Short mmCIF file of C-alpha atoms and ligand atoms in Angstrom, two decimals:
data_model
loop_
_atom_site.label_atom_id
_atom_site.label_comp_id
_atom_site.label_asym_id
_atom_site.label_seq_id
_atom_site.Cartn_x
_atom_site.Cartn_y
_atom_site.Cartn_z
CA UNK A 1 42.43 103.78 139.84
CA UNK A 2 44.94 106.22 138.44
CA UNK A 3 47.23 104.54 135.94
CA UNK A 4 45.17 101.34 135.79
CA UNK A 5 44.14 100.11 132.35
CA UNK A 6 40.50 100.59 131.51
CA UNK A 7 40.10 97.03 130.22
CA UNK A 8 40.03 93.87 132.22
CA UNK A 9 39.09 90.25 131.62
CA UNK A 10 37.25 89.85 134.90
CA UNK A 11 35.86 92.54 137.14
CA UNK A 12 35.24 91.26 140.65
CA UNK A 13 33.02 93.51 142.76
CA UNK A 14 33.25 93.17 146.55
CA UNK A 15 36.40 92.94 148.65
CA UNK A 16 35.20 90.43 151.23
CA UNK A 17 36.45 86.88 151.43
CA UNK A 18 34.25 85.74 148.51
CA UNK A 19 35.50 88.40 146.07
CA UNK A 20 39.07 87.95 147.31
CA UNK A 21 38.86 84.19 146.72
CA UNK A 22 37.56 84.66 143.16
CA UNK A 23 40.24 87.26 142.38
CA UNK A 24 42.98 84.97 143.67
CA UNK A 25 41.84 81.91 141.75
CA UNK A 26 41.19 83.81 138.51
CA UNK A 27 44.57 85.58 138.68
CA UNK A 28 46.34 82.27 139.39
CA UNK A 29 44.65 80.88 136.30
CA UNK A 30 46.02 83.63 134.07
CA UNK A 31 43.12 86.08 133.83
CA UNK A 32 43.58 89.83 133.98
CA UNK A 33 41.57 90.60 137.10
CA UNK A 34 40.40 93.87 138.64
CA UNK A 35 38.82 93.76 142.10
CA UNK A 36 36.98 96.75 143.54
CA UNK A 37 35.64 97.33 147.05
CA UNK A 38 33.51 100.33 147.96
CA UNK A 39 34.88 100.66 151.51
CA UNK A 40 37.92 99.04 153.12
CA UNK A 41 38.89 95.43 152.43
CA UNK A 42 36.86 93.01 154.52
CA UNK A 43 34.74 95.80 155.97
CA UNK A 44 31.51 93.82 155.49
CA UNK A 45 30.75 90.42 157.01
CA UNK A 46 34.33 89.29 156.41
CA UNK A 47 35.68 91.21 159.42
CA UNK A 48 32.53 90.82 161.53
CA UNK A 49 32.01 87.07 161.67
CA UNK A 50 32.44 84.69 164.60
CA UNK A 51 35.86 83.82 163.11
CA UNK A 52 35.35 80.07 163.28
CA UNK A 53 36.79 77.89 160.57
CA UNK A 54 34.41 75.08 161.13
CA UNK A 55 32.12 72.43 159.76
CA UNK A 56 29.31 73.75 161.90
CA UNK A 57 28.07 71.01 164.19
CA UNK A 58 24.66 72.61 164.15
CA UNK A 59 24.44 72.35 160.36
CA UNK A 60 24.90 68.64 160.84
CA UNK A 61 22.02 68.63 163.34
CA UNK A 62 19.92 70.40 160.66
CA UNK A 63 20.74 67.66 158.16
CA UNK A 64 22.99 69.92 156.02
CA UNK A 65 25.38 67.09 155.19
CA UNK A 66 26.90 68.57 152.06
CA UNK A 67 27.71 71.84 153.73
CA UNK A 68 29.15 70.15 156.82
CA UNK A 69 31.35 67.81 154.77
CA UNK A 70 32.62 70.60 152.51
CA UNK A 71 33.29 72.81 155.53
CA UNK A 72 35.26 70.27 157.58
CA UNK A 73 37.31 69.33 154.53
CA UNK A 74 38.09 72.99 153.83
CA UNK A 75 38.85 73.54 157.51
CA UNK A 76 41.50 70.81 157.27
CA UNK A 77 42.92 72.34 154.07
CA UNK A 78 43.15 75.80 155.63
CA UNK A 79 44.85 74.36 158.72
CA UNK A 80 47.39 72.63 156.49
CA UNK A 81 48.10 75.57 154.19
CA UNK A 82 47.85 78.53 156.60
CA UNK A 83 48.99 77.12 159.94
CA UNK A 84 49.98 80.53 161.32
CA UNK A 85 46.66 82.13 160.44
CA UNK A 86 44.17 79.32 161.01
CA UNK A 87 44.47 77.57 164.35
CA UNK A 88 43.01 74.43 165.81
CA UNK A 89 40.58 75.28 168.63
CA UNK A 90 39.38 72.74 171.19
CA UNK A 91 35.65 72.92 171.96
CA UNK A 92 33.84 71.75 175.07
CA UNK A 93 30.07 71.22 175.35
CA UNK A 94 28.88 70.89 178.97
CA UNK A 95 26.27 68.29 180.01
CA UNK A 96 23.84 68.30 182.89
CA UNK A 97 20.19 68.96 183.75
CA UNK A 98 18.80 71.60 181.41
CA UNK A 99 21.91 71.47 179.17
CA UNK A 100 21.04 70.03 175.76
CA UNK A 101 21.83 68.03 173.72
CA UNK A 102 22.58 65.14 176.05
CA UNK A 103 25.77 63.13 175.94
CA UNK A 104 24.56 60.17 173.74
CA UNK A 105 23.08 62.47 171.07
CA UNK A 106 26.09 64.71 171.01
CA UNK A 107 28.64 61.91 170.91
CA UNK A 108 26.74 60.34 168.00
CA UNK A 109 26.82 63.67 166.11
CA UNK A 110 30.53 64.09 166.88
CA UNK A 111 31.25 60.61 165.52
CA UNK A 112 29.77 61.71 162.18
CA UNK A 113 31.67 65.00 162.39
CA UNK A 114 34.94 63.15 162.91
CA UNK A 115 34.15 60.78 160.07
CA UNK A 116 33.55 63.67 157.68
CA UNK A 117 36.88 65.23 158.69
CA UNK A 118 38.64 61.83 158.62
CA UNK A 119 40.22 62.76 161.92
CA UNK A 120 39.16 61.74 165.42
CA UNK A 121 38.97 64.52 167.99
CA UNK A 122 35.87 63.67 170.05
CA UNK A 123 35.97 62.54 173.66
CA UNK A 124 33.95 62.78 176.84
CA UNK A 125 35.41 64.15 180.08
CA UNK A 126 34.07 63.86 183.61
CA UNK A 127 32.68 66.82 185.59
CA UNK A 128 35.95 67.00 187.56
CA UNK A 129 38.07 67.06 184.40
CA UNK A 130 35.75 69.58 182.79
CA UNK A 131 36.17 71.99 185.70
CA UNK A 132 39.94 71.48 185.54
CA UNK A 133 39.99 72.23 181.80
CA UNK A 134 37.57 75.17 182.06
CA UNK A 135 37.51 76.51 185.63
CA UNK A 136 34.13 77.88 186.69
CA UNK A 137 32.19 76.00 183.98
CA UNK A 138 28.85 74.54 185.08
CA UNK A 139 29.07 70.98 183.71
CA UNK A 140 27.62 68.64 186.37
CA UNK A 141 27.21 65.83 183.80
CA UNK A 142 30.73 66.15 182.39
CA UNK A 143 31.39 67.48 178.90
CA UNK A 144 31.93 66.41 175.31
CA UNK A 145 35.05 67.74 173.63
CA UNK A 146 36.09 68.00 170.00
CA UNK A 147 38.22 70.19 167.72
CA UNK A 148 37.35 72.90 165.23
CA UNK A 149 39.44 75.95 164.24
CA UNK A 150 39.54 79.74 164.37
CA UNK A 151 41.17 82.58 162.46
CA UNK A 152 41.24 86.34 162.15
CA UNK A 153 38.69 86.81 159.36
CA UNK A 154 39.96 90.22 158.22
CA UNK A 155 43.58 89.03 158.09
CA UNK A 156 42.51 85.90 156.21
CA UNK A 157 40.80 88.12 153.62
CA UNK A 158 43.86 90.40 153.43
CA UNK A 159 46.07 87.36 153.00
CA UNK A 160 43.97 86.07 150.09
CA UNK A 161 44.07 89.56 148.55
CA UNK A 162 47.85 89.64 148.92
CA UNK A 163 47.97 86.36 147.02
CA UNK A 164 45.74 87.78 144.29
CA UNK A 165 47.99 90.84 144.01
CA UNK A 166 51.07 88.64 143.76
CA UNK A 167 49.45 86.84 140.83
CA UNK A 168 48.85 90.16 139.09
CA UNK A 169 45.31 91.14 140.13
CA UNK A 170 44.68 94.89 140.39
CA UNK A 171 43.01 95.74 143.68
CA UNK A 172 41.19 99.02 144.35
CA UNK A 173 39.66 99.75 147.75
CA UNK A 174 37.21 102.62 148.29
CA UNK A 175 36.09 102.20 144.69
CA UNK A 176 32.38 101.67 144.23
CA UNK A 177 30.48 100.05 141.40
CA UNK A 178 27.76 102.53 140.51
CA UNK A 179 26.34 101.13 137.29
CA UNK A 180 26.78 98.28 134.85
CA UNK A 181 25.89 98.48 131.21
CA UNK A 182 26.02 95.59 128.75
CA UNK A 183 28.09 96.28 125.62
CA UNK A 184 29.33 94.09 122.73
CA UNK A 185 31.26 91.26 124.31
CA UNK A 186 31.24 92.41 127.91
CA UNK A 187 30.21 95.16 130.31
CA UNK A 188 30.94 98.81 130.88
CA UNK A 189 31.24 99.37 134.62
CA UNK A 190 30.89 102.86 136.01
CA UNK A 191 33.07 103.22 139.07
CA UNK A 192 33.43 105.91 141.69
CA UNK A 193 37.10 106.28 142.69
CA UNK A 194 38.37 107.16 146.19
CA UNK A 195 38.84 110.75 145.01
CA UNK A 196 35.17 110.88 144.00
CA UNK A 197 35.78 110.70 140.23
CA UNK A 198 33.82 108.57 137.79
CA UNK A 199 35.70 106.03 135.69
CA UNK A 200 34.52 103.51 133.14
CA UNK A 201 36.08 100.09 133.08
CA UNK A 202 35.43 97.62 130.27
CA UNK A 203 35.23 94.03 131.49
CA UNK A 204 34.64 90.84 129.52
CA UNK A 205 32.73 89.45 132.47
CA UNK A 206 31.82 90.34 136.05
CA UNK A 207 31.59 88.45 139.32
CA UNK A 208 29.48 90.28 141.89
CA UNK A 209 30.35 89.19 145.44
CA UNK A 210 28.46 91.97 147.20
CA UNK A 211 27.47 90.11 150.35
CA UNK A 212 24.29 91.46 151.91
CA UNK A 213 24.13 94.22 149.26
CA UNK A 214 23.47 91.71 146.49
CA UNK A 215 19.67 91.77 146.85
CA UNK A 216 19.08 95.32 145.56
CA UNK A 217 21.65 94.85 142.76
CA UNK A 218 20.24 91.63 141.30
CA UNK A 219 17.43 93.34 139.40
CA UNK A 220 19.89 95.92 138.02
CA UNK A 221 22.03 93.04 136.77
CA UNK A 222 18.96 91.65 134.97
CA UNK A 223 18.89 88.57 137.19
CA UNK A 224 15.92 87.10 139.03
CA UNK A 225 16.39 88.54 142.51
CA UNK A 226 18.11 85.91 144.64
CA UNK A 227 16.07 85.42 147.78
CA UNK A 228 18.47 86.58 150.44
CA UNK A 229 17.44 87.05 154.05
CA UNK A 230 19.85 89.45 155.79
CA UNK A 231 20.37 88.24 159.37
CA UNK A 232 22.37 90.13 161.98
CA UNK A 233 24.71 88.37 164.35
CA UNK A 234 26.32 90.26 167.26
CA UNK A 235 29.29 89.52 169.50
CA UNK A 236 30.84 90.69 172.77
CA UNK A 237 34.55 90.82 173.50
CA UNK A 238 35.61 90.57 177.15
CA UNK A 239 39.10 91.19 178.50
CA UNK A 240 40.79 87.78 178.74
CA UNK A 241 41.33 88.08 182.50
CA UNK A 242 37.60 88.53 183.10
CA UNK A 243 36.69 85.09 181.70
CA UNK A 244 39.95 83.26 181.02
CA UNK A 245 39.45 80.33 178.65
CA UNK A 246 41.99 78.00 177.07
CA UNK A 247 39.37 76.46 174.75
CA UNK A 248 35.96 77.23 173.32
CA UNK A 249 32.82 76.41 175.23
CA UNK A 250 29.57 75.97 173.29
CA UNK A 251 26.10 75.41 174.70
CA UNK A 252 22.43 76.02 173.98
CA UNK A 253 20.92 79.26 175.15
CA UNK A 254 18.52 78.62 178.05
CA UNK A 255 15.87 80.92 176.55
CA UNK A 256 15.54 79.52 173.03
CA UNK A 257 17.93 76.60 172.64
CA UNK A 258 20.06 78.39 170.02
CA UNK A 259 23.77 77.54 169.99
CA UNK A 260 26.01 80.12 171.68
CA UNK A 261 29.73 80.07 172.46
CA UNK A 262 32.62 81.75 174.24
CA UNK A 263 36.24 81.30 173.20
CA UNK A 264 39.71 82.81 173.50
CA UNK A 265 40.63 85.16 170.66
CA UNK A 266 43.66 87.46 170.44
CA UNK A 267 44.08 87.59 174.21
CA UNK A 268 40.38 88.34 174.83
CA UNK A 269 37.27 86.19 175.18
CA UNK A 270 34.69 86.36 172.41
CA UNK A 271 31.02 85.62 173.12
CA UNK A 272 28.45 85.07 170.36
CA UNK A 273 26.20 85.12 168.70
CA UNK A 274 22.68 86.24 167.85
CA UNK A 275 20.56 85.68 164.74
CA UNK A 276 17.99 88.36 163.97
CA UNK A 277 16.40 89.75 160.84
CA UNK A 278 18.19 92.90 159.65
CA UNK A 279 15.93 93.89 156.76
CA UNK A 280 17.87 96.90 155.44
CA UNK A 281 21.42 95.84 154.57
CA UNK A 282 22.40 99.51 154.15
CA UNK A 283 21.76 100.16 157.85
CA UNK A 284 25.09 99.49 159.61
CA UNK A 285 24.79 96.45 161.88
CA UNK A 286 25.22 97.17 165.60
CA UNK A 287 24.46 95.17 168.70
CA UNK A 288 21.09 96.08 170.27
CA UNK A 289 20.33 96.13 174.02
CA UNK A 290 18.21 92.92 173.81
CA UNK A 291 21.09 91.13 172.05
CA UNK A 292 23.54 92.31 174.73
CA UNK A 293 21.28 90.96 177.46
CA UNK A 294 20.69 87.73 175.54
CA UNK A 295 24.44 87.05 175.40
CA UNK A 296 24.95 87.98 179.07
CA UNK A 297 22.07 85.66 179.98
CA UNK A 298 23.77 82.88 178.00
CA UNK A 299 27.00 83.39 179.97
CA UNK A 300 25.18 83.23 183.32
CA UNK A 301 23.84 79.76 182.42
CA UNK A 302 27.25 78.09 182.22
CA UNK A 303 29.55 80.50 184.07
CA UNK A 304 27.24 81.32 187.01
CA UNK A 305 30.05 82.39 189.34
CA UNK A 306 31.84 84.65 186.86
CA UNK A 307 29.26 87.41 187.35
CA UNK A 308 29.84 88.92 183.89
CA UNK A 309 27.84 92.11 183.33
CA UNK A 310 27.66 94.77 180.62
CA UNK A 311 30.35 96.69 182.51
CA UNK A 312 32.83 93.93 181.63
CA UNK A 313 32.39 94.29 177.86
CA UNK A 314 35.47 95.66 176.11
CA UNK A 315 34.00 95.94 172.61
CA UNK A 316 31.21 94.60 170.42
CA UNK A 317 30.60 94.02 166.73
CA UNK A 318 27.77 92.84 164.54
CA UNK A 319 27.69 91.56 160.98
CA UNK A 320 25.05 90.77 158.39
CA UNK A 321 24.80 87.24 157.05
CA UNK A 322 23.38 87.22 153.52
CA UNK A 323 21.59 83.95 154.04
CA UNK A 324 19.77 82.17 151.21
CA UNK A 325 16.15 82.53 152.31
CA UNK A 326 13.88 79.67 153.27
CA UNK A 327 11.03 79.08 155.69
CA UNK A 328 11.39 79.12 159.45
CA UNK A 329 13.33 80.95 162.13
CA UNK A 330 16.59 82.81 161.38
CA UNK A 331 18.72 80.05 162.89
CA UNK A 332 16.97 77.40 160.80
CA UNK A 333 18.03 79.06 157.51
CA UNK A 334 20.53 77.18 155.38
CA UNK A 335 24.12 78.52 155.33
CA UNK A 336 24.64 77.17 151.82
CA UNK A 337 25.88 79.68 149.29
CA UNK A 338 24.27 80.94 146.12
CA UNK A 339 26.13 81.05 142.79
CA UNK A 340 24.04 82.16 139.86
CA UNK A 341 25.09 82.95 136.27
CA UNK A 342 23.54 85.57 134.05
CA UNK A 343 24.77 87.12 130.84
CA UNK A 344 28.58 87.32 131.28
CA UNK A 345 27.90 87.86 134.93
CA UNK A 346 27.99 85.65 138.02
CA UNK A 347 26.58 86.52 141.41
CA UNK A 348 27.93 84.93 144.55
CA UNK A 349 26.52 85.27 148.05
CA UNK A 350 25.82 83.47 151.32
CA UNK A 351 27.94 80.59 152.46
CA UNK A 352 30.70 80.86 154.99
CA UNK A 353 34.16 82.22 155.48
CA UNK A 354 35.32 78.61 155.78
CA UNK A 355 34.06 77.63 152.31
CA UNK A 356 35.40 80.61 150.34
CA UNK A 357 37.65 78.48 148.12
CA UNK A 358 34.80 76.21 147.08
CA UNK A 359 32.63 79.25 146.29
CA UNK A 360 35.41 80.79 144.19
CA UNK A 361 35.88 77.54 142.28
CA UNK A 362 32.17 77.33 141.44
CA UNK A 363 32.06 80.97 140.35
CA UNK A 364 35.01 80.40 138.02
CA UNK A 365 33.42 77.27 136.53
CA UNK A 366 30.57 79.54 135.43
CA UNK A 367 32.95 82.26 134.17
CA UNK A 368 35.05 79.81 132.10
CA UNK A 369 32.91 79.97 128.88
CA UNK A 370 33.56 83.72 128.66
CA UNK A 371 37.26 83.37 129.50
CA UNK A 372 38.22 80.20 127.63
CA UNK A 373 41.93 80.86 128.08
CA UNK A 374 41.75 80.32 131.87
CA UNK A 375 44.42 77.80 132.86
CA UNK A 376 43.28 74.67 134.68
CA UNK A 377 42.88 75.15 138.42
CA UNK A 378 46.12 74.55 140.36
CA UNK A 379 46.35 72.45 143.47
CA UNK A 380 45.62 73.93 146.87
CA UNK A 381 44.77 77.50 147.76
CA UNK A 382 47.94 79.01 146.30
CA UNK A 383 48.74 80.90 149.49
CA UNK A 384 51.35 78.79 151.16
CA UNK A 385 54.27 80.94 150.01
CA UNK A 386 52.84 84.21 151.31
CA UNK A 387 54.45 85.82 154.34
CA UNK A 388 53.51 83.55 157.22
CA UNK A 389 55.65 85.48 159.68
CA UNK A 390 53.26 88.41 159.61
CA UNK A 391 50.39 86.10 160.55
CA UNK A 392 52.24 84.58 163.46
CA UNK A 393 53.21 88.04 164.61
CA UNK A 394 49.64 89.23 164.85
CA UNK A 395 48.39 86.09 166.63
CA UNK A 396 51.06 85.82 169.25
CA UNK A 397 50.99 89.43 170.28
CA UNK A 398 48.35 91.59 168.68
CA UNK A 399 49.99 94.74 170.09
CA UNK A 400 53.56 93.98 169.05
CA UNK A 401 53.66 96.29 166.01
CA UNK A 402 53.06 99.28 168.28
CA UNK A 403 56.17 98.44 170.20
CA UNK A 404 58.07 98.01 166.95
CA UNK A 405 57.03 101.23 165.21
CA UNK A 406 59.31 100.55 162.24
CA UNK A 407 57.60 97.23 161.56
CA UNK A 408 54.16 98.69 161.35
CA UNK A 409 55.29 101.75 159.43
CA UNK A 410 56.63 99.27 156.84
CA UNK A 411 53.26 97.56 156.94
CA UNK A 412 51.54 100.86 156.14
CA UNK A 413 53.87 101.43 153.21
CA UNK A 414 53.20 98.02 151.65
CA UNK A 415 49.51 97.90 152.59
CA UNK A 416 48.36 101.53 152.86
CA UNK A 417 45.10 102.48 154.52
CA UNK A 418 42.66 105.26 153.66
CA UNK A 419 41.43 105.82 157.20
CA UNK A 420 42.59 105.34 160.77
CA UNK A 421 39.75 102.87 161.36
CA UNK A 422 41.11 100.63 158.57
CA UNK A 423 44.31 100.35 160.62
CA UNK A 424 42.69 100.04 164.05
CA UNK A 425 39.85 97.66 163.16
CA UNK A 426 41.03 95.43 160.28
CA UNK A 427 44.82 95.63 159.58
CA UNK A 428 45.13 95.23 163.33
CA UNK A 429 42.43 94.48 165.91
CA UNK A 430 43.66 97.09 168.40
CA UNK A 431 40.31 98.89 168.27
CA UNK A 432 38.50 95.76 169.45
CA UNK A 433 41.04 94.13 171.75
CA UNK A 434 42.60 97.04 173.63
CA UNK A 435 40.91 98.95 176.48
CA UNK A 436 38.88 101.96 175.37
CA UNK A 437 39.31 100.91 171.71
CA UNK A 438 43.04 101.68 171.85
CA UNK A 439 42.49 105.43 172.39
CA UNK A 440 45.66 105.67 174.41
CA UNK A 441 47.68 104.41 171.45
CA UNK A 442 46.64 107.22 169.16
CA UNK A 443 49.29 109.78 170.19
CA UNK A 444 51.94 107.11 169.61
CA UNK A 445 50.57 106.31 166.16
CA UNK A 446 50.30 109.89 164.96
CA UNK A 447 53.81 110.51 163.70
CA UNK A 448 54.22 107.21 161.88
CA UNK A 449 50.77 107.49 160.29
CA UNK A 450 51.46 111.01 159.10
CA UNK A 451 54.84 110.02 157.68
CA UNK A 452 53.71 106.80 156.01
CA UNK A 453 50.41 108.12 154.69
CA UNK A 454 51.25 111.75 154.06
CA UNK A 455 48.54 113.03 156.42
CA UNK A 456 48.92 116.55 157.80
CA UNK A 457 47.86 117.50 161.34
CA UNK A 458 44.35 118.51 160.21
CA UNK A 459 43.83 115.15 158.47
CA UNK A 460 45.05 113.31 161.56
CA UNK A 461 42.56 115.23 163.73
CA UNK A 462 39.72 114.42 161.29
CA UNK A 463 40.68 110.74 161.31
CA UNK A 464 40.67 110.65 165.11
CA UNK A 465 37.18 112.19 165.23
CA UNK A 466 35.92 109.75 162.60
CA UNK A 467 37.45 106.80 164.46
CA UNK A 468 36.07 107.80 167.84
CA UNK A 469 32.57 108.26 166.44
CA UNK A 470 32.73 104.91 164.69
CA UNK A 471 33.90 102.88 167.66
CA UNK A 472 31.29 104.52 169.86
CA UNK A 473 28.42 103.70 167.50
CA UNK A 474 29.53 100.34 166.04
CA UNK A 475 31.82 98.77 168.63
CA UNK A 476 30.64 99.95 172.02
CA UNK A 477 27.61 99.07 174.10
CA UNK A 478 24.20 99.87 172.64
CA UNK A 479 23.07 103.45 173.25
CA UNK A 480 20.12 102.26 175.36
CA UNK A 481 22.13 99.78 177.45
CA UNK A 482 22.61 100.34 181.15
CA UNK A 483 24.45 103.69 181.49
CA UNK A 484 26.53 102.60 184.50
CA UNK A 485 27.96 99.91 182.29
CA UNK A 486 28.88 102.40 179.58
CA UNK A 487 30.61 104.71 182.03
CA UNK A 488 32.71 101.87 183.38
CA UNK A 489 33.36 100.51 179.89
CA UNK A 490 35.50 103.45 178.90
CA UNK A 491 38.00 102.58 181.61
CA UNK A 492 38.33 98.86 180.84
C1 FAD B 1 27.61 87.36 162.58
C2 FAD B 1 28.28 86.44 161.60
C3 FAD B 1 28.99 85.35 162.04
C4 FAD B 1 29.62 84.50 161.12
N1 FAD B 1 30.40 83.52 161.59
C5 FAD B 1 31.05 82.72 160.71
C6 FAD B 1 31.97 81.77 161.19
O1 FAD B 1 32.23 81.65 162.40
N2 FAD B 1 32.59 80.98 160.29
C7 FAD B 1 32.35 81.09 158.95
O2 FAD B 1 32.92 80.31 158.19
N3 FAD B 1 31.53 82.03 158.45
C8 FAD B 1 30.88 82.86 159.31
N4 FAD B 1 30.07 83.84 158.85
C9 FAD B 1 29.84 83.94 157.41
C10 FAD B 1 30.93 84.74 156.74
O3 FAD B 1 31.35 85.83 157.51
C11 FAD B 1 30.41 85.25 155.41
O4 FAD B 1 29.87 84.18 154.67
C12 FAD B 1 31.50 85.88 154.56
O5 FAD B 1 32.27 86.79 155.31
C13 FAD B 1 30.82 86.60 153.40
O6 FAD B 1 31.81 87.15 152.59
P1 FAD B 1 31.40 87.98 151.32
O7 FAD B 1 32.63 88.35 150.64
O8 FAD B 1 30.37 87.23 150.55
O9 FAD B 1 30.61 89.24 151.91
P2 FAD B 1 31.21 90.56 152.60
O10 FAD B 1 32.36 90.28 153.47
O11 FAD B 1 30.05 91.28 153.19
O12 FAD B 1 31.78 91.38 151.35
C14 FAD B 1 30.95 92.03 150.41
C15 FAD B 1 31.65 93.32 150.05
O13 FAD B 1 31.04 93.90 148.91
C16 FAD B 1 31.20 95.30 149.04
N5 FAD B 1 30.27 95.99 148.15
C17 FAD B 1 28.92 96.05 148.26
N6 FAD B 1 28.43 96.80 147.27
C18 FAD B 1 29.48 97.25 146.54
C19 FAD B 1 29.59 98.08 145.38
N7 FAD B 1 28.51 98.62 144.78
N8 FAD B 1 30.83 98.34 144.88
C20 FAD B 1 31.94 97.81 145.47
N9 FAD B 1 31.87 97.01 146.57
C21 FAD B 1 30.66 96.73 147.10
C22 FAD B 1 30.91 95.54 150.52
O14 FAD B 1 31.43 96.79 150.97
C23 FAD B 1 31.57 94.35 151.18
O15 FAD B 1 32.88 94.62 151.67
C24 FAD B 1 29.46 84.73 159.73
C25 FAD B 1 28.75 85.85 159.29
C26 FAD B 1 28.20 86.71 160.19
C27 FAD B 1 27.52 87.95 159.72
#
């Protein structure tokens, strides 16, 4: 934080989509905002989600009307304001013996879904049309179709951060909140900088958007501990050619009836997801062997002839949902968010990527008494005039910046990274989408990285070792998965 002032109106802690949304809205409304993130931007749940911008048909089935309505309305707003970054995605739900829910139930739910979005997208297609739209899909009873949307969650977060920066917010990655102490009319925050130094920042008020890490912090903030239940969700990414899809397919898992899906994403096919307790949020989330087999089992139910095995998996990721705790199974937990005010402090957790703007608005309503000079909220998200070309670039051809080395060297200058994995896993998705986590690209990236980031050869070597270890542990197959599959994986 060299050169930054040591006073701020609002300190936002947590550089996921929730913290980014708060920083953007507060900066737009005239506050002096400082946002800190202990790792890279979006390195928590906000780069590890299922990347759907959706109302969540299953939340409707659970009777979560408010959440579904807010989500579909925000989906439509994001589609309008960020058309290059948030894209409409057609969904298909196959029908037939053993495939639930049946057509009448689903069509009734979709009618409500359409009504909430004030846009009709539902239809039913015959078995013949279903197999034409999604070759190889097992849908003997035809299929229901409707629209939702998808995005790149990390890029969405980066885009919101870019907006916050443009409105004057100061953003500091790799800067950790270590302690908070109440003083006069605000807080003293003790921060650990990227260089390992301790700094004190005085803030008139604080918004803590710590995701799954909120639980342990609540008591230190002097708040009643919010009851969060950390739940892990894991995903597989297959090469697009191995299961080519032009739209999403969603169905219920044959083993437990949970919703699962497969859909096209950045030239690959994503399969998800699981929902398991992950009691220690400080343990990095990784897919386990049972989750891998659960997702492969799901694929066999509706793509029986595709013969997808662990050997087909290109990469994996898992994230932790900080879900507001209730009774029942993980999947039955509400995806509503939690916004709670303390003494010049607001905590924000749970919810969804899709509803980040609503969460930010509610957090700022609680902050307003301590920052009475906040301007009234402006219309829309305030992002429309950001650089949409960059978004389109990354969607259409996720590897294009490698070809155009100048373009991505410029990107590193304007949006520097601390580590190679920041570049490979979040600024770009090369580490997930390319064979062998993009290892073959590394020699081509070396010179530009060293020039743009000032890394010497020793630093480059360290970064490569760090990256390779990370992708092996967090983005490969589980250590105890079938070893034949892991051997083959490195060549795909
Ligand atoms: C498996 C999975 C699938 C999902 N799928 C969808 C979906 O399809 N659609 C959807 O809308 N939503 C989805 N979600 C939900 C969505 O991803 C989350 O609600 C959202 O990303 C949470 O954002 P956040 O900012 O609250 O948390 P995070 O993104 O986790 O950010 C919290 C940040 O706080 C930082 N932090 C913690 N402690 C400190 C500290 N002491 N100092 C500084 N920084 C700190 C962390 O490093 C982290 O980056 C999914 C979530 C998961 C896990």
